[in-house]
Short mmCIF file of C-alpha atoms in Angstrom, two decimals:
data_model
loop_
_atom_site.label_atom_id
_atom_site.label_comp_id
_atom_site.label_asym_id
_atom_site.label_seq_id
_atom_site.Cartn_x
_atom_site.Cartn_y
_atom_site.Cartn_z
CA MET A 1 3.63 24.06 12.37
CA MET A 2 4.96 21.65 9.75
CA GLU A 3 4.58 17.94 10.50
CA VAL A 4 7.86 17.08 8.78
CA GLN A 5 11.24 18.75 8.23
CA PHE A 6 13.34 18.31 5.12
CA ASP A 7 17.13 17.92 5.43
CA ALA A 8 18.59 17.25 2.00
CA ASP A 9 22.15 16.49 3.21
CA LEU A 10 20.91 14.01 5.79
CA ILE A 11 18.58 12.32 3.32
CA SER A 12 21.37 12.02 0.73
CA ARG A 13 23.66 10.44 3.31
CA LEU A 14 21.15 7.97 4.78
CA SER A 15 18.95 7.00 1.86
CA THR A 16 19.40 3.32 1.06
CA SER A 17 17.32 0.46 -0.30
CA GLY A 18 14.80 -0.91 2.16
CA PRO A 19 11.26 -2.26 2.70
CA ARG A 20 8.11 -0.17 2.77
CA TYR A 21 6.73 -2.37 5.60
CA THR A 22 3.23 -2.84 4.31
CA SER A 23 3.83 -6.13 6.12
CA TYR A 24 6.31 -7.49 8.61
CA PRO A 25 7.99 -9.79 7.85
CA THR A 26 8.12 -8.55 4.26
CA ALA A 27 6.79 -10.57 1.32
CA ASP A 28 10.23 -11.78 0.25
CA ARG A 29 10.18 -13.97 3.44
CA PHE A 30 7.13 -15.93 2.29
CA HIS A 31 7.80 -19.56 1.42
CA ALA A 32 6.07 -22.45 -0.30
CA ASP A 33 5.98 -24.59 2.86
CA PHE A 34 3.09 -22.39 3.93
CA GLY A 35 0.13 -23.38 1.77
CA TYR A 36 -3.60 -24.10 1.74
CA THR A 37 -3.50 -26.38 4.78
CA SER A 38 -1.52 -23.83 6.76
CA PHE A 39 -4.14 -21.19 5.96
CA LEU A 40 -6.95 -23.51 7.10
CA GLU A 41 -5.14 -24.10 10.40
CA ALA A 42 -4.80 -20.35 10.98
CA LEU A 43 -8.49 -19.87 10.16
CA ALA A 44 -9.50 -22.67 12.54
CA ALA A 45 -7.49 -21.02 15.32
CA ARG A 46 -9.25 -17.71 14.56
CA ARG A 47 -12.63 -19.40 14.88
CA LEU A 48 -11.59 -21.15 18.10
CA ARG A 49 -10.81 -17.85 19.81
CA GLY A 50 -14.11 -16.26 18.80
CA GLY A 51 -13.37 -14.78 15.38
CA ARG A 52 -15.45 -11.71 16.10
CA GLY A 53 -13.22 -9.05 14.56
CA PRO A 54 -14.33 -7.37 11.31
CA LEU A 55 -12.70 -8.17 8.01
CA SER A 56 -11.09 -6.18 5.25
CA LEU A 57 -11.54 -7.48 1.70
CA TYR A 58 -9.08 -6.83 -1.12
CA VAL A 59 -9.92 -7.69 -4.75
CA HIS A 60 -7.14 -7.64 -7.35
CA VAL A 61 -8.09 -6.97 -10.96
CA PRO A 62 -4.86 -7.30 -12.98
CA PHE A 63 -5.96 -6.13 -16.43
CA CYS A 64 -5.03 -2.90 -18.21
CA ASP A 65 -5.78 -1.65 -21.72
CA THR A 66 -2.34 -0.10 -22.13
CA VAL A 67 0.99 -0.22 -20.33
CA CYS A 68 2.33 2.73 -18.34
CA TYR A 69 6.09 2.60 -18.62
CA TYR A 70 6.77 3.43 -14.96
CA CYS A 71 4.52 0.66 -13.61
CA ALA A 72 5.85 -2.06 -11.31
CA CYS A 73 2.47 -3.63 -10.47
CA ASN A 74 1.40 -7.20 -11.21
CA LYS A 75 -0.69 -6.54 -14.32
CA ILE A 76 -1.80 -8.05 -17.63
CA VAL A 77 -2.01 -5.69 -20.59
CA THR A 78 -4.67 -6.86 -23.05
CA ARG A 79 -7.64 -5.59 -25.03
CA ASP A 80 -9.19 -9.08 -25.10
CA ARG A 81 -12.20 -8.53 -22.84
CA SER A 82 -13.00 -12.25 -22.76
CA LYS A 83 -10.09 -12.65 -20.37
CA ALA A 84 -11.89 -10.46 -17.85
CA ALA A 85 -15.03 -12.58 -18.16
CA THR A 86 -13.05 -15.75 -17.42
CA TYR A 87 -11.25 -14.08 -14.52
CA LEU A 88 -14.53 -12.90 -13.04
CA GLU A 89 -15.84 -16.47 -12.85
CA TYR A 90 -12.74 -17.62 -10.97
CA LEU A 91 -12.86 -14.60 -8.65
CA LYS A 92 -16.46 -15.53 -7.78
CA GLN A 93 -15.36 -19.10 -7.11
CA GLU A 94 -12.61 -17.94 -4.76
CA ALA A 95 -15.01 -15.56 -3.00
CA GLU A 96 -17.48 -18.41 -2.57
CA MET A 97 -14.82 -20.57 -0.93
CA GLN A 98 -13.62 -17.81 1.38
CA GLY A 99 -17.17 -16.83 2.25
CA SER A 100 -17.91 -20.39 3.32
CA LEU A 101 -14.72 -20.63 5.36
CA PHE A 102 -15.49 -17.36 7.16
CA ALA A 103 -19.20 -18.17 7.71
CA GLY A 104 -20.35 -16.69 11.01
CA MET A 105 -17.35 -14.36 11.24
CA ASN A 106 -17.62 -12.61 7.92
CA ARG A 107 -18.55 -9.00 8.71
CA VAL A 108 -16.72 -6.68 6.30
CA GLU A 109 -15.97 -3.08 7.23
CA GLN A 110 -13.38 -2.32 4.56
CA LEU A 111 -13.19 -3.19 0.86
CA HIS A 112 -10.54 -2.18 -1.64
CA PHE A 113 -10.38 -2.93 -5.36
CA GLY A 114 -6.88 -2.58 -6.80
CA GLY A 115 -4.99 -3.51 -9.94
CA GLY A 116 -4.24 -3.26 -12.75
CA THR A 117 -7.36 -1.31 -13.55
CA PRO A 118 -10.45 -2.44 -11.59
CA THR A 119 -12.72 -0.53 -13.97
CA TYR A 120 -11.53 -2.91 -16.70
CA PHE A 121 -14.62 -4.81 -15.59
CA SER A 122 -17.78 -3.51 -17.30
CA ASP A 123 -20.69 -2.05 -15.31
CA GLU A 124 -22.54 -5.34 -15.62
CA GLN A 125 -19.52 -7.40 -14.50
CA MET A 126 -18.96 -5.14 -11.49
CA ASP A 127 -22.67 -5.40 -10.61
CA GLU A 128 -22.35 -9.17 -10.75
CA LEU A 129 -19.19 -9.31 -8.63
CA MET A 130 -20.44 -6.89 -5.96
CA ALA A 131 -23.74 -8.81 -5.65
CA HIS A 132 -21.74 -12.02 -5.30
CA LEU A 133 -19.54 -10.55 -2.56
CA ARG A 134 -22.50 -9.17 -0.64
CA ALA A 135 -24.23 -12.56 -0.75
CA ARG A 136 -21.23 -14.22 0.88
CA PHE A 137 -20.03 -11.57 3.31
CA ASP A 138 -21.89 -9.34 5.75
CA PHE A 139 -21.04 -5.81 4.68
CA ALA A 140 -21.33 -2.99 7.21
CA PRO A 141 -23.74 -0.17 6.23
CA ASP A 142 -22.40 2.47 3.88
CA SER A 143 -22.19 4.98 6.74
CA GLU A 144 -19.83 2.67 8.68
CA GLY A 145 -17.85 0.87 5.98
CA GLU A 146 -14.93 2.11 3.92
CA TYR A 147 -15.35 0.79 0.37
CA SER A 148 -12.75 2.06 -2.08
CA ILE A 149 -11.73 1.50 -5.66
CA GLU A 150 -8.71 2.56 -7.72
CA ILE A 151 -9.66 4.28 -10.96
CA ASP A 152 -7.80 5.20 -14.11
CA PRO A 153 -9.64 8.43 -15.07
CA ARG A 154 -9.12 7.60 -18.74
CA THR A 155 -11.43 4.56 -18.41
CA VAL A 156 -14.52 6.16 -16.86
CA ASP A 157 -17.05 8.90 -17.51
CA ARG A 158 -19.53 10.70 -15.26
CA GLU A 159 -22.15 7.99 -15.70
CA ARG A 160 -19.68 5.26 -14.70
CA ILE A 161 -18.72 7.18 -11.55
CA PHE A 162 -22.37 7.39 -10.46
CA ARG A 163 -22.75 3.66 -11.20
CA LEU A 164 -19.76 2.84 -9.00
CA ARG A 165 -21.32 4.81 -6.15
CA ALA A 166 -24.58 2.90 -6.62
CA GLN A 167 -22.60 -0.35 -6.52
CA GLY A 168 -21.54 0.52 -2.99
CA PHE A 169 -18.16 2.23 -3.34
CA ASN A 170 -17.82 5.36 -1.18
CA ARG A 171 -14.14 6.20 -1.66
CA VAL A 172 -12.16 6.57 -4.86
CA SER A 173 -8.45 6.71 -5.64
CA LEU A 174 -7.40 8.25 -8.95
CA GLY A 175 -4.11 7.59 -10.70
CA VAL A 176 -2.79 10.98 -11.84
CA GLN A 177 1.03 10.74 -11.54
CA ASP A 178 1.63 14.08 -13.32
CA PHE A 179 -0.46 16.66 -15.16
CA GLU A 180 2.26 17.72 -17.64
CA PRO A 181 1.65 16.53 -21.25
CA GLU A 182 5.37 15.95 -21.95
CA VAL A 183 5.78 13.82 -18.85
CA GLN A 184 2.62 11.87 -19.69
CA LYS A 185 3.92 11.20 -23.17
CA ALA A 186 7.26 9.98 -21.82
CA VAL A 187 5.52 7.34 -19.64
CA ASN A 188 2.81 6.43 -22.20
CA ARG A 189 -0.08 7.76 -20.12
CA ILE A 190 -1.81 10.61 -21.93
CA GLN A 191 -4.39 11.94 -19.49
CA PRO A 192 -5.64 15.51 -19.97
CA ALA A 193 -6.08 17.45 -16.74
CA GLU A 194 -9.62 18.38 -17.70
CA GLU A 195 -10.50 14.68 -17.90
CA THR A 196 -9.18 13.98 -14.41
CA LEU A 197 -10.82 17.05 -12.88
CA ALA A 198 -14.15 16.09 -14.45
CA VAL A 199 -13.93 12.65 -12.85
CA MET A 200 -13.15 14.22 -9.45
CA GLN A 201 -16.15 16.54 -9.76
CA ALA A 202 -18.37 13.62 -10.75
CA ALA A 203 -17.20 11.71 -7.67
CA ARG A 204 -18.15 14.65 -5.45
CA ASP A 205 -21.52 14.99 -7.14
CA ALA A 206 -22.14 11.25 -6.76
CA GLY A 207 -21.53 11.44 -3.02
CA PHE A 208 -18.15 9.74 -2.64
CA ARG A 209 -16.90 10.47 0.89
CA SER A 210 -13.22 10.66 0.02
CA ILE A 211 -11.20 11.34 -3.13
CA SER A 212 -7.53 10.43 -3.25
CA ILE A 213 -4.98 11.00 -6.00
CA ASP A 214 -1.62 9.39 -6.70
CA LEU A 215 1.39 11.44 -7.80
CA ILE A 216 4.90 10.30 -8.71
CA TYR A 217 8.07 12.40 -8.59
CA GLY A 218 11.22 11.45 -10.45
CA LEU A 219 9.53 10.61 -13.74
CA PRO A 220 11.17 11.33 -17.12
CA LYS A 221 10.88 14.91 -18.37
CA GLN A 222 9.92 16.19 -14.90
CA THR A 223 11.55 19.42 -13.73
CA MET A 224 11.04 21.74 -10.80
CA GLU A 225 8.93 23.93 -13.07
CA THR A 226 6.67 21.08 -14.23
CA MET A 227 6.23 19.85 -10.66
CA THR A 228 5.25 23.34 -9.55
CA ARG A 229 2.53 23.46 -12.22
CA THR A 230 1.27 19.98 -11.38
CA LEU A 231 1.11 20.77 -7.66
CA ALA A 232 -0.83 23.96 -8.36
CA LYS A 233 -3.45 21.95 -10.24
CA VAL A 234 -3.58 19.33 -7.49
CA ILE A 235 -4.19 21.95 -4.80
CA GLU A 236 -6.87 23.61 -6.91
CA ALA A 237 -8.54 20.20 -7.33
CA ASN A 238 -8.52 19.81 -3.53
CA PRO A 239 -8.46 16.01 -3.04
CA ASP A 240 -8.93 14.63 0.47
CA ARG A 241 -5.79 12.51 0.30
CA ILE A 242 -2.60 12.55 -1.76
CA ALA A 243 -0.12 9.72 -2.19
CA LEU A 244 3.28 10.98 -3.38
CA TYR A 245 5.51 8.17 -4.65
CA ASN A 246 9.16 8.17 -5.56
CA TYR A 247 9.71 6.64 -8.99
CA ALA A 248 12.09 3.70 -8.59
CA HIS A 249 13.78 3.02 -11.93
CA MET A 250 14.56 -0.72 -11.93
CA PRO A 251 14.35 -1.83 -15.58
CA HIS A 252 16.17 -5.06 -14.76
CA LEU A 253 13.12 -6.08 -12.73
CA PHE A 254 10.26 -4.39 -14.61
CA LYS A 255 10.28 -4.67 -18.38
CA PRO A 256 8.00 -1.67 -19.18
CA GLN A 257 10.61 0.61 -17.56
CA ARG A 258 13.07 -0.32 -20.27
CA ARG A 259 11.12 1.99 -22.59
CA ILE A 260 12.05 4.97 -20.45
CA ALA A 261 15.12 6.85 -21.65
CA GLU A 262 17.43 7.16 -18.67
CA GLU A 263 18.78 10.47 -19.92
CA ASP A 264 15.25 11.89 -19.47
CA LEU A 265 15.20 11.09 -15.74
CA PRO A 266 15.93 13.90 -13.28
CA GLU A 267 19.20 13.73 -11.38
CA PRO A 268 19.03 12.41 -7.78
CA SER A 269 19.70 15.90 -6.40
CA VAL A 270 16.81 17.28 -8.47
CA LYS A 271 14.53 14.52 -7.20
CA LEU A 272 15.31 15.59 -3.65
CA ASP A 273 14.52 19.17 -4.56
CA MET A 274 11.22 17.97 -6.04
CA LEU A 275 10.39 16.13 -2.83
CA ALA A 276 11.17 19.22 -0.76
CA LEU A 277 8.98 21.29 -3.08
CA CYS A 278 6.08 18.84 -2.76
CA ILE A 279 6.29 18.71 1.04
CA LYS A 280 6.45 22.47 1.41
CA THR A 281 3.70 23.11 -1.11
CA LEU A 282 1.26 20.51 0.27
CA THR A 283 1.78 21.33 3.94
CA THR A 284 1.50 25.06 3.21
CA ALA A 285 -1.80 24.28 1.48
CA GLY A 286 -3.03 22.68 4.71
CA TYR A 287 -2.37 18.99 4.16
CA VAL A 288 -1.14 16.88 7.08
CA TYR A 289 1.88 14.65 6.52
CA ILE A 290 0.61 11.21 7.57
CA GLY A 291 3.83 9.31 6.98
CA MET A 292 5.94 7.69 4.28
CA ASP A 293 4.41 9.23 1.17
CA HIS A 294 0.88 10.13 2.27
CA PHE A 295 -0.82 13.45 2.93
CA ALA A 296 -4.40 14.14 4.01
CA ARG A 297 -6.73 16.98 4.89
CA PRO A 298 -6.86 17.57 8.68
CA ASP A 299 -10.48 16.38 8.83
CA ASP A 300 -9.87 13.23 6.76
CA ASP A 301 -10.28 9.88 8.53
CA LEU A 302 -6.57 9.11 8.19
CA ALA A 303 -5.49 12.33 9.87
CA VAL A 304 -8.09 11.88 12.62
CA ALA A 305 -7.04 8.24 13.19
CA GLN A 306 -3.40 9.28 13.47
CA ARG A 307 -4.22 11.93 16.05
CA GLN A 308 -6.19 9.34 18.03
CA GLY A 309 -3.53 6.61 17.76
CA ARG A 310 -5.74 4.34 15.62
CA LEU A 311 -3.75 4.39 12.41
CA HIS A 312 -2.67 1.08 10.90
CA ARG A 313 -0.54 -0.03 7.95
CA ASN A 314 -1.32 -2.91 5.60
CA PHE A 315 -0.75 -3.99 2.00
CA GLN A 316 -2.81 -1.04 0.70
CA GLY A 317 -0.82 1.49 2.76
CA TYR A 318 -2.23 3.43 5.71
CA SER A 319 -5.62 2.33 7.05
CA THR A 320 -8.06 3.24 9.83
CA HIS A 321 -9.03 -0.40 10.42
CA ALA A 322 -6.34 -1.58 12.81
CA GLU A 323 -7.87 -4.83 14.08
CA SER A 324 -9.14 -6.27 10.79
CA ASP A 325 -7.88 -9.47 9.26
CA LEU A 326 -7.41 -9.07 5.50
CA VAL A 327 -8.95 -11.52 3.03
CA ALA A 328 -7.48 -10.98 -0.44
CA LEU A 329 -9.02 -12.30 -3.66
CA GLY A 330 -7.42 -12.57 -7.08
CA VAL A 331 -4.12 -13.40 -8.70
CA SER A 332 -1.04 -12.50 -6.58
CA ALA A 333 -3.22 -11.06 -3.77
CA ILE A 334 -1.97 -11.34 -0.18
CA SER A 335 -4.19 -12.16 2.81
CA ALA A 336 -3.29 -11.51 6.46
CA VAL A 337 -5.29 -13.78 8.79
CA ASN A 338 -4.65 -14.61 12.46
CA GLY A 339 -0.91 -13.99 12.50
CA THR A 340 -0.21 -15.40 9.03
CA TYR A 341 0.29 -14.12 5.50
CA SER A 342 -0.76 -16.07 2.42
CA GLN A 343 -0.17 -15.06 -1.19
CA ASN A 344 -2.08 -16.33 -4.20
CA GLU A 345 -0.46 -17.66 -7.34
CA LYS A 346 1.06 -14.93 -9.50
CA THR A 347 0.03 -16.16 -12.96
CA LEU A 348 -3.48 -16.68 -14.29
CA ASP A 349 -2.82 -20.29 -15.35
CA GLU A 350 -1.58 -21.31 -11.92
CA TYR A 351 -4.32 -19.32 -10.17
CA TYR A 352 -6.99 -21.02 -12.29
CA ALA A 353 -5.44 -24.48 -11.87
CA ARG A 354 -5.55 -24.29 -8.05
CA LEU A 355 -9.21 -23.27 -8.11
CA ASP A 356 -10.04 -25.95 -10.66
CA ALA A 357 -8.62 -28.44 -8.15
CA GLY A 358 -11.05 -27.16 -5.53
CA ARG A 359 -8.44 -25.46 -3.41
CA LEU A 360 -7.72 -21.85 -2.55
CA PRO A 361 -5.00 -20.56 -4.94
CA ILE A 362 -2.40 -20.06 -2.18
CA ALA A 363 1.16 -20.38 -3.46
CA ARG A 364 3.20 -19.36 -0.42
CA GLY A 365 2.95 -17.62 2.90
CA TYR A 366 4.34 -17.12 6.36
CA ALA A 367 3.30 -17.85 9.96
CA LEU A 368 4.55 -15.20 12.40
CA ASP A 369 6.23 -16.34 15.60
CA ALA A 370 6.15 -14.39 18.87
CA ASP A 371 9.23 -12.35 17.94
CA ASP A 372 7.72 -11.45 14.54
CA LEU A 373 4.49 -10.29 16.21
CA LEU A 374 6.42 -8.14 18.67
CA ARG A 375 8.58 -6.56 15.98
CA ARG A 376 5.58 -6.02 13.72
CA LEU A 377 3.90 -4.05 16.51
CA VAL A 378 7.04 -1.97 17.07
CA ILE A 379 7.28 -1.15 13.36
CA GLN A 380 3.55 -0.40 13.15
CA MET A 381 3.72 2.03 16.08
CA LEU A 382 6.70 3.85 14.62
CA MET A 383 5.30 3.95 11.07
CA CYS A 384 1.87 5.20 12.14
CA ASN A 385 2.47 7.30 15.28
CA PHE A 386 6.20 8.26 15.02
CA GLU A 387 6.59 7.25 18.65
CA LEU A 388 6.80 4.11 20.74
CA SER A 389 5.68 3.66 24.35
CA ILE A 390 8.10 1.22 25.95
CA SER A 391 5.89 0.61 29.03
CA ALA A 392 2.86 -0.15 26.81
CA LEU A 393 4.92 -2.68 24.88
CA GLU A 394 6.14 -4.31 28.08
CA LEU A 395 2.53 -4.62 29.28
CA ALA A 396 1.58 -6.41 26.05
CA TYR A 397 4.63 -8.69 25.91
CA PRO A 398 6.65 -10.41 28.68
CA ILE A 399 9.90 -8.64 27.88
CA ARG A 400 12.28 -6.03 29.27
CA PHE A 401 12.54 -3.75 26.26
CA LYS A 402 16.06 -2.46 26.94
CA HIS A 403 17.39 -6.02 27.27
CA TYR A 404 15.40 -7.57 24.41
CA PHE A 405 16.29 -4.78 21.99
CA ALA A 406 19.73 -3.92 23.35
CA GLN A 407 21.45 -4.15 19.95
CA GLU A 408 18.68 -2.20 18.26
CA LEU A 409 18.94 0.58 20.84
CA GLN A 410 22.66 0.85 20.16
CA ARG A 411 22.00 1.31 16.45
CA LEU A 412 19.25 3.85 17.18
CA GLU A 413 21.78 5.96 19.07
CA GLU A 414 23.37 6.79 15.71
CA PHE A 415 20.03 8.16 14.47
CA ALA A 416 19.65 10.07 17.76
CA GLU A 417 23.02 11.74 17.15
CA ASP A 418 21.71 12.88 13.74
CA GLY A 419 18.63 14.32 15.40
CA LEU A 420 16.21 11.84 13.85
CA LEU A 421 14.80 10.62 17.16
CA THR A 422 15.06 10.80 20.94
CA ILE A 423 15.39 7.84 23.29
CA GLU A 424 14.00 8.30 26.79
CA ASP A 425 13.29 5.87 29.64
CA ASP A 426 9.74 5.23 28.45
CA TRP A 427 9.56 6.61 24.91
CA ILE A 428 11.22 6.49 21.53
CA SER A 429 10.07 9.55 19.62
CA VAL A 430 10.81 10.31 15.95
CA SER A 431 11.63 14.00 15.37
CA LEU A 432 10.17 16.14 12.61
CA ARG A 433 13.39 15.76 10.60
CA GLY A 434 13.35 11.98 11.14
CA ARG A 435 9.87 11.34 9.76
CA LEU A 436 10.96 11.19 6.13
CA LEU A 437 13.51 8.54 7.12
CA ILE A 438 11.08 6.39 9.09
CA ARG A 439 11.83 3.37 6.88
CA ASN A 440 15.51 3.55 7.89
CA ILE A 441 14.49 3.68 11.55
CA CYS A 442 12.13 0.72 11.24
CA MET A 443 14.80 -1.33 9.45
CA VAL A 444 16.73 -1.41 12.73
CA PHE A 445 14.00 -3.64 14.19
CA ASP A 446 13.84 -5.97 11.15
CA ARG A 447 15.41 -9.19 12.42
CA HIS A 448 15.35 -10.84 9.00
CA LEU A 449 17.03 -7.94 7.26
CA SER A 450 19.70 -7.76 9.97
CA ARG A 451 20.47 -11.45 9.56
CA ASP A 452 20.83 -11.03 5.79
CA ARG A 453 23.30 -8.21 6.20
CA ALA A 454 25.26 -10.06 8.88
CA ALA A 455 25.52 -13.33 6.98
CA PRO A 456 27.69 -13.75 3.85
CA SER A 457 25.67 -14.75 0.78
CA THR A 458 26.09 -18.37 -0.31
CA ALA A 459 25.72 -19.81 -3.75
CA GLY A 460 22.23 -21.13 -4.34
CA ALA A 461 20.79 -19.48 -1.23
CA ALA A 462 17.53 -17.54 -1.61
CA GLN A 463 18.19 -13.82 -1.68
CA PRO A 464 15.72 -11.12 -0.66
CA LEU A 465 13.96 -9.14 -3.34
CA ARG A 466 15.49 -5.83 -4.28
CA PHE A 467 13.82 -2.91 -2.49
CA SER A 468 13.31 0.64 -3.61
CA ARG A 469 15.29 3.41 -1.95
CA THR A 470 13.94 4.58 1.37
CA ILE A 471 13.49 8.10 0.02
#
């Protein structure tokens, strides 16, 4: 039985721009009034109530050797390796500060290195950083912890993969995007399939517990035929997880995308056909549709966690560590601690200046109120489980669901009429055909987004960031 149903007409009619809900409220709600002192207050409150929950660590390494034209990440393209050496020293300084602040409640069960290209650091630099982190945080044993790193296969060889495993990483995520040479050329990312497959085999031989690959549909020069060939190679490679992203062409926001010729992009109708092809091909091959744009083998931790109701969503996507506060290190990185979000400065100069002043490099953030916490839980349950127990929510919060969310339930009725979900006395359940439109459904519960759409824009008022399309 398929875990998702594809309805092209419905998707075409309902697709709109909207958040991905890696956080709620979304990052465009963060403000400068929340700063270093606000973070310390949240941390003190965490310690006051015991602070016994495990932590997740995120480390952002922004550097890349070359620019991929599709990329919308916060990155710095440079071949000047001295910049990485300087950045490493500041990363260690930030880790030292956070390690001291979390002393006594610093057990780490999840680590993720993202970028940029984390393997921009040399073997020796990564050795140094990992030793520094382990000296300041209490890492769970390898058999219990989930320690992952994003890798550009073009930057590593077999020896480097084995070194990463020895450094403590047990999961790896590979950027593939597309195996077709013409597509790779159009986005300035030449990456022979043999190179990627060799890295995957090296990861298996080195004992990595999970291998994930990223794909993108909607890239220039892609066709149904090229996608079919790429998917065949993906299935033959047999990764544990697959992330399938929709390319959002927004050259007004992301300068590298201006190098992509718009006439080379597939038409919207073709993109939908590509998505349908990917879903059918991957599910037929035995992958489970986790949600949004993620697929996993049935025995993968993500699929198991979803079946057991333990799946969570954070800034890195889907996660099995539902109760972990997130401590993020590096430029632009976002932490989530005790009901607050805090984002670091987005430029190296400002990031360095804050640390030089002896303060964490927090630029802005957000403290969730009771309504935010409630709505975050609703969105999490829908995103991760595709269903919501009304009675369970009423046990956790002093509300009558049907009164508190009366307006939202009215809006959901429209989705129910389209067959996207069912509303019963005790359950809201997303149907198989509604799963691909889960972002649309969750947007109904987004109080901040609803206020924006209800209020006329005023000159000088802060406007939300532009979002990608929901599908």
